[in-house]
Amino acid sequence: MNMKRIVTAMIGLPLVVLLIILGNVYIMDAVIAIIAVVAMYEYAKCVQGEAKFISWVGYASAILIAFMHVVPKEVLNAVMTLGVPILLFLLFLTVIISDLKITFKDASFTFVGILYVIGFLGFLPLLYGVTGKMSGKFLIWFVIFSAWGSDAFAYWIGKNFGKHKFSKVSPNKTVEGCIGGMIGAMVFSLICSFVMNQYFDTEINYIVIAVLSAILSLVGQIGDFSASVIKRYFAVKDFSELFPGHGGMLDRIDSVMFIAPFAYFLLTMFL
């Protein structure tokens, strides 16, 4: 394995662990907003040869994540309900005011980028903010294990036992790696559940969490493929070189992003 990947992971993983354990909803909102801004920048840079990204709408959408637990819940619900209409209103308004210097194509690429980054990533602070016996500080771990645990197992199984290619979208990925990723997510999630049940007085059903983690792993792997679809269209290897050996922010969080909304609904519904 690339030494740069190992060093970056050894630095990044402890920071994520400390953030989850020691942070609160306001810190998490602010950190995810920063991540969203960086991700929007990478997306904007990726599409710049094809369309003009409408920056003020994109970055404003990302920054709004920082206020998710500041505004009253009723206001947040209203904003989320009207999110797509408001977004389209602002984008078309920008096209109109620019007197067509900004085009429908520019608005379309910006719209997709905001939905891709904010539409998925925005569910992470919502999940972290869940209260009760199964609080968000517990639930967020299943997102991490379903994404990065799955990545680790998929990489190892695919590298050593992979024979059947999954898709031309990402030629190095195999069916065996995909199955290995699902198994890895299940293993990490079951260990996490055992620790929580033993030491934190939770009552997680092991069969339920095994099924949910397998589903989330599959969702995360589709998220990884989806990022590859974008990169193949624009003929780039990585979204940036922010993390040595790992690529950019979007390269690192592509599976976590896709998992977030599904995890929010599935975990809060069944755990």
Short mmCIF file of C-alpha atoms in Angstrom, two decimals:
data_model
loop_
_atom_site.label_atom_id
_atom_site.label_comp_id
_atom_site.label_asym_id
_atom_site.label_seq_id
_atom_site.Cartn_x
_atom_site.Cartn_y
_atom_site.Cartn_z
CA MET A 1 0.00 0.00 0.00
CA ASN A 2 1.18 3.51 -0.78
CA MET A 3 3.09 4.94 2.21
CA LYS A 4 1.48 8.35 1.63
CA ARG A 5 -1.96 6.76 2.08
CA ILE A 6 -0.88 5.16 5.35
CA VAL A 7 0.62 8.36 6.80
CA THR A 8 -2.41 10.44 5.78
CA ALA A 9 -4.78 7.89 7.33
CA MET A 10 -2.73 7.76 10.56
CA ILE A 11 -3.03 11.54 10.91
CA GLY A 12 -6.61 11.93 9.70
CA LEU A 13 -8.32 9.07 11.55
CA PRO A 14 -7.39 10.22 15.09
CA LEU A 15 -8.63 13.73 14.25
CA VAL A 16 -12.00 12.32 13.14
CA VAL A 17 -12.23 10.19 16.31
CA LEU A 18 -11.46 13.18 18.56
CA LEU A 19 -14.00 15.35 16.73
CA ILE A 20 -16.78 12.78 17.19
CA ILE A 21 -15.98 12.08 20.86
CA LEU A 22 -15.11 15.57 22.12
CA GLY A 23 -17.17 17.72 19.75
CA ASN A 24 -20.75 18.94 19.96
CA VAL A 25 -23.40 19.73 17.33
CA TYR A 26 -22.12 23.28 16.82
CA ILE A 27 -18.51 22.19 16.29
CA MET A 28 -19.64 19.35 14.02
CA ASP A 29 -21.84 21.72 11.98
CA ALA A 30 -18.93 24.15 11.54
CA VAL A 31 -16.47 21.41 10.55
CA ILE A 32 -18.87 19.85 8.04
CA ALA A 33 -19.59 23.31 6.60
CA ILE A 34 -15.84 23.77 6.04
CA ILE A 35 -15.65 20.31 4.45
CA ALA A 36 -18.61 21.24 2.22
CA VAL A 37 -16.93 24.48 1.10
CA VAL A 38 -13.76 22.59 0.17
CA ALA A 39 -15.80 19.93 -1.64
CA MET A 40 -17.73 22.60 -3.55
CA TYR A 41 -14.43 24.23 -4.57
CA GLU A 42 -13.14 20.89 -5.88
CA TYR A 43 -16.36 20.29 -7.81
CA ALA A 44 -16.28 23.82 -9.25
CA LYS A 45 -12.67 23.36 -10.36
CA CYS A 46 -13.55 20.01 -11.91
CA VAL A 47 -16.37 21.41 -14.08
CA GLN A 48 -14.73 24.71 -14.99
CA GLY A 49 -13.79 23.56 -18.49
CA GLU A 50 -17.39 22.61 -19.21
CA ALA A 51 -19.44 25.22 -17.36
CA LYS A 52 -19.14 28.33 -15.21
CA PHE A 53 -19.93 27.36 -11.62
CA ILE A 54 -22.19 29.92 -9.92
CA SER A 55 -19.96 30.28 -6.88
CA TRP A 56 -22.03 32.49 -4.60
CA VAL A 57 -24.98 30.09 -4.60
CA GLY A 58 -22.74 27.03 -4.18
CA TYR A 59 -20.64 28.36 -1.32
CA ALA A 60 -23.60 29.99 0.43
CA SER A 61 -25.36 26.61 0.42
CA ALA A 62 -22.31 24.99 1.98
CA ILE A 63 -21.89 27.66 4.67
CA LEU A 64 -25.53 27.30 5.73
CA ILE A 65 -24.66 23.89 7.21
CA ALA A 66 -22.81 25.71 10.00
CA PHE A 67 -26.14 27.15 11.22
CA MET A 68 -28.11 23.89 11.19
CA HIS A 69 -28.44 23.72 14.97
CA VAL A 70 -28.49 27.48 15.51
CA VAL A 71 -31.74 28.32 13.73
CA PRO A 72 -35.05 27.16 15.27
CA LYS A 73 -36.14 23.68 14.21
CA GLU A 74 -39.28 25.05 12.51
CA VAL A 75 -37.15 27.33 10.32
CA LEU A 76 -34.77 24.48 9.48
CA ASN A 77 -37.68 22.23 8.46
CA ALA A 78 -39.10 24.99 6.25
CA VAL A 79 -35.73 25.62 4.58
CA MET A 80 -35.23 21.89 3.94
CA THR A 81 -38.74 21.53 2.53
CA LEU A 82 -38.32 24.51 0.21
CA GLY A 83 -34.62 23.86 -0.45
CA VAL A 84 -34.87 22.77 -4.09
CA PRO A 85 -37.39 25.47 -5.15
CA ILE A 86 -35.30 28.18 -3.43
CA LEU A 87 -32.14 26.86 -5.06
CA LEU A 88 -33.69 26.83 -8.52
CA PHE A 89 -35.14 30.31 -7.95
CA LEU A 90 -31.71 31.71 -7.07
CA LEU A 91 -29.96 30.00 -9.98
CA PHE A 92 -32.48 31.15 -12.59
CA LEU A 93 -32.50 34.63 -11.06
CA THR A 94 -28.72 34.75 -11.47
CA VAL A 95 -29.03 33.72 -15.13
CA ILE A 96 -31.67 36.41 -15.73
CA ILE A 97 -29.73 39.18 -13.95
CA SER A 98 -26.54 38.28 -15.84
CA ASP A 99 -28.40 38.89 -19.11
CA LEU A 100 -27.46 35.35 -20.22
CA LYS A 101 -23.74 35.80 -19.57
CA ILE A 102 -24.40 32.95 -17.16
CA THR A 103 -26.26 30.23 -19.04
CA PHE A 104 -28.77 27.50 -18.32
CA LYS A 105 -25.91 25.01 -18.63
CA ASP A 106 -23.97 26.87 -15.90
CA ALA A 107 -27.04 26.81 -13.67
CA SER A 108 -27.57 23.09 -14.34
CA PHE A 109 -24.02 22.08 -13.43
CA THR A 110 -24.19 24.23 -10.31
CA PHE A 111 -27.55 22.72 -9.32
CA VAL A 112 -26.23 19.17 -9.67
CA GLY A 113 -23.09 20.04 -7.71
CA ILE A 114 -25.05 21.51 -4.80
CA LEU A 115 -27.41 18.53 -4.68
CA TYR A 116 -24.44 16.17 -4.90
CA VAL A 117 -22.42 17.78 -2.12
CA ILE A 118 -24.92 19.51 0.17
CA GLY A 119 -27.88 17.22 -0.51
CA PHE A 120 -25.94 14.25 0.83
CA LEU A 121 -23.40 15.79 3.21
CA GLY A 122 -26.03 17.86 5.05
CA PHE A 123 -27.45 14.71 6.65
CA LEU A 124 -24.26 14.10 8.67
CA PRO A 125 -24.90 16.93 11.17
CA LEU A 126 -28.57 15.88 11.31
CA LEU A 127 -27.51 12.36 12.28
CA TYR A 128 -24.92 13.60 14.77
CA GLY A 129 -27.58 15.81 16.37
CA VAL A 130 -29.97 12.93 17.12
CA THR A 131 -30.75 12.78 20.85
CA GLY A 132 -31.91 9.96 23.09
CA LYS A 133 -30.41 6.67 24.25
CA MET A 134 -29.05 5.99 20.76
CA SER A 135 -27.59 9.46 20.32
CA GLY A 136 -25.91 10.78 17.23
CA LYS A 137 -22.49 10.29 18.82
CA PHE A 138 -23.17 6.55 18.69
CA LEU A 139 -24.97 6.45 15.33
CA ILE A 140 -22.26 8.37 13.47
CA TRP A 141 -19.82 5.49 14.02
CA PHE A 142 -21.92 3.21 11.83
CA VAL A 143 -21.50 5.69 8.97
CA ILE A 144 -17.72 5.70 9.48
CA PHE A 145 -17.47 1.91 9.65
CA SER A 146 -19.85 1.37 6.74
CA ALA A 147 -17.75 3.72 4.61
CA TRP A 148 -14.11 3.42 5.61
CA GLY A 149 -14.32 -0.10 7.05
CA SER A 150 -15.93 -1.15 3.80
CA ASP A 151 -13.21 0.64 1.79
CA ALA A 152 -10.43 -1.12 3.68
CA PHE A 153 -11.91 -4.62 3.27
CA ALA A 154 -12.92 -4.00 -0.35
CA TYR A 155 -9.37 -2.87 -1.18
CA TRP A 156 -7.73 -5.87 0.52
CA ILE A 157 -10.14 -8.52 -0.77
CA GLY A 158 -10.18 -7.04 -4.26
CA LYS A 159 -6.40 -6.79 -4.43
CA ASN A 160 -5.80 -10.36 -3.27
CA PHE A 161 -8.84 -12.29 -4.50
CA GLY A 162 -10.60 -10.08 -7.05
CA LYS A 163 -11.15 -11.70 -10.45
CA HIS A 164 -14.51 -10.46 -11.73
CA LYS A 165 -14.56 -6.82 -12.78
CA PHE A 166 -17.54 -4.84 -11.46
CA SER A 167 -17.86 -1.97 -13.96
CA LYS A 168 -15.85 -0.08 -16.56
CA VAL A 169 -16.58 3.06 -14.54
CA SER A 170 -13.88 1.92 -12.10
CA PRO A 171 -11.88 -0.91 -13.75
CA ASN A 172 -9.88 -1.82 -10.64
CA LYS A 173 -12.96 -2.64 -8.56
CA THR A 174 -14.20 -6.23 -8.49
CA VAL A 175 -17.31 -8.14 -7.42
CA GLU A 176 -15.19 -9.91 -4.80
CA GLY A 177 -14.03 -6.54 -3.46
CA CYS A 178 -17.63 -5.31 -3.28
CA ILE A 179 -18.68 -8.37 -1.26
CA GLY A 180 -15.58 -8.00 0.91
CA GLY A 181 -16.51 -4.40 1.60
CA MET A 182 -19.97 -5.42 2.79
CA ILE A 183 -18.45 -8.07 5.06
CA GLY A 184 -15.97 -5.54 6.43
CA ALA A 185 -18.74 -3.07 7.23
CA MET A 186 -20.68 -5.80 9.02
CA VAL A 187 -17.65 -6.91 11.04
CA PHE A 188 -16.72 -3.40 12.21
CA SER A 189 -20.35 -2.50 12.96
CA LEU A 190 -20.90 -5.69 14.97
CA ILE A 191 -17.77 -5.02 17.03
CA CYS A 192 -18.92 -1.44 17.58
CA SER A 193 -22.39 -2.67 18.61
CA PHE A 194 -20.91 -5.18 21.05
CA VAL A 195 -18.83 -2.47 22.73
CA MET A 196 -21.84 -0.14 22.96
CA ASN A 197 -24.08 -2.85 24.40
CA GLN A 198 -21.45 -3.89 26.93
CA TYR A 199 -20.28 -0.49 28.15
CA PHE A 200 -22.88 2.13 27.18
CA ASP A 201 -26.13 0.39 28.13
CA THR A 202 -27.50 0.24 24.58
CA GLU A 203 -29.59 -2.62 23.21
CA ILE A 204 -28.54 -2.92 19.58
CA ASN A 205 -29.87 -5.98 17.77
CA TYR A 206 -26.88 -7.66 16.11
CA ILE A 207 -28.88 -9.11 13.21
CA VAL A 208 -30.48 -5.73 12.46
CA ILE A 209 -27.18 -3.85 12.54
CA ALA A 210 -25.50 -6.50 10.36
CA VAL A 211 -28.20 -6.09 7.69
CA LEU A 212 -28.19 -2.29 7.92
CA SER A 213 -24.40 -2.04 7.71
CA ALA A 214 -24.36 -4.31 4.64
CA ILE A 215 -26.96 -2.04 2.97
CA LEU A 216 -25.01 1.09 3.91
CA SER A 217 -21.78 -0.44 2.62
CA LEU A 218 -23.42 -1.10 -0.74
CA VAL A 219 -24.76 2.47 -0.82
CA GLY A 220 -21.29 3.80 0.00
CA GLN A 221 -19.71 1.78 -2.78
CA ILE A 222 -22.26 3.20 -5.23
CA GLY A 223 -21.20 6.61 -3.93
CA ASP A 224 -17.60 5.75 -4.75
CA PHE A 225 -18.61 4.69 -8.26
CA SER A 226 -20.64 7.88 -8.65
CA ALA A 227 -17.57 10.00 -7.92
CA SER A 228 -15.72 7.95 -10.54
CA VAL A 229 -18.50 8.70 -13.05
CA ILE A 230 -17.93 12.43 -12.54
CA LYS A 231 -14.14 12.15 -12.75
CA ARG A 232 -14.30 10.02 -15.90
CA TYR A 233 -16.60 12.53 -17.60
CA PHE A 234 -14.16 15.37 -16.88
CA ALA A 235 -11.07 13.18 -17.42
CA VAL A 236 -9.45 13.78 -14.02
CA LYS A 237 -7.79 11.20 -11.78
CA ASP A 238 -8.62 12.91 -8.48
CA PHE A 239 -10.66 15.95 -7.51
CA SER A 240 -7.51 17.49 -5.99
CA GLU A 241 -4.29 16.55 -4.18
CA LEU A 242 -5.41 17.79 -0.77
CA PHE A 243 -4.67 14.48 0.96
CA PRO A 244 -1.44 12.83 -0.24
CA GLY A 245 -2.20 9.35 -1.52
CA HIS A 246 -5.95 9.81 -1.11
CA GLY A 247 -6.78 12.61 -3.57
CA GLY A 248 -9.11 15.45 -2.67
CA MET A 249 -11.87 16.03 -0.14
CA LEU A 250 -14.50 14.61 -2.49
CA ASP A 251 -12.33 11.55 -3.14
CA ARG A 252 -12.14 10.94 0.60
CA ILE A 253 -15.79 11.51 1.52
CA ASP A 254 -17.61 10.23 -1.58
CA SER A 255 -18.89 7.09 0.16
CA VAL A 256 -19.59 8.85 3.48
CA MET A 257 -21.69 11.45 1.64
CA PHE A 258 -23.87 8.85 -0.07
CA ILE A 259 -24.33 6.85 3.13
CA ALA A 260 -25.35 9.85 5.28
CA PRO A 261 -29.02 10.31 4.25
CA PHE A 262 -29.72 6.56 4.15
CA ALA A 263 -28.03 6.11 7.52
CA TYR A 264 -30.10 8.93 9.01
CA PHE A 265 -33.37 7.28 8.05
CA LEU A 266 -32.43 3.63 8.54
CA LEU A 267 -30.57 3.98 11.83
CA THR A 268 -33.10 6.29 13.46
CA MET A 269 -35.91 4.03 12.28
CA PHE A 270 -34.54 0.62 13.31
CA LEU A 271 -32.14 1.31 16.23
#
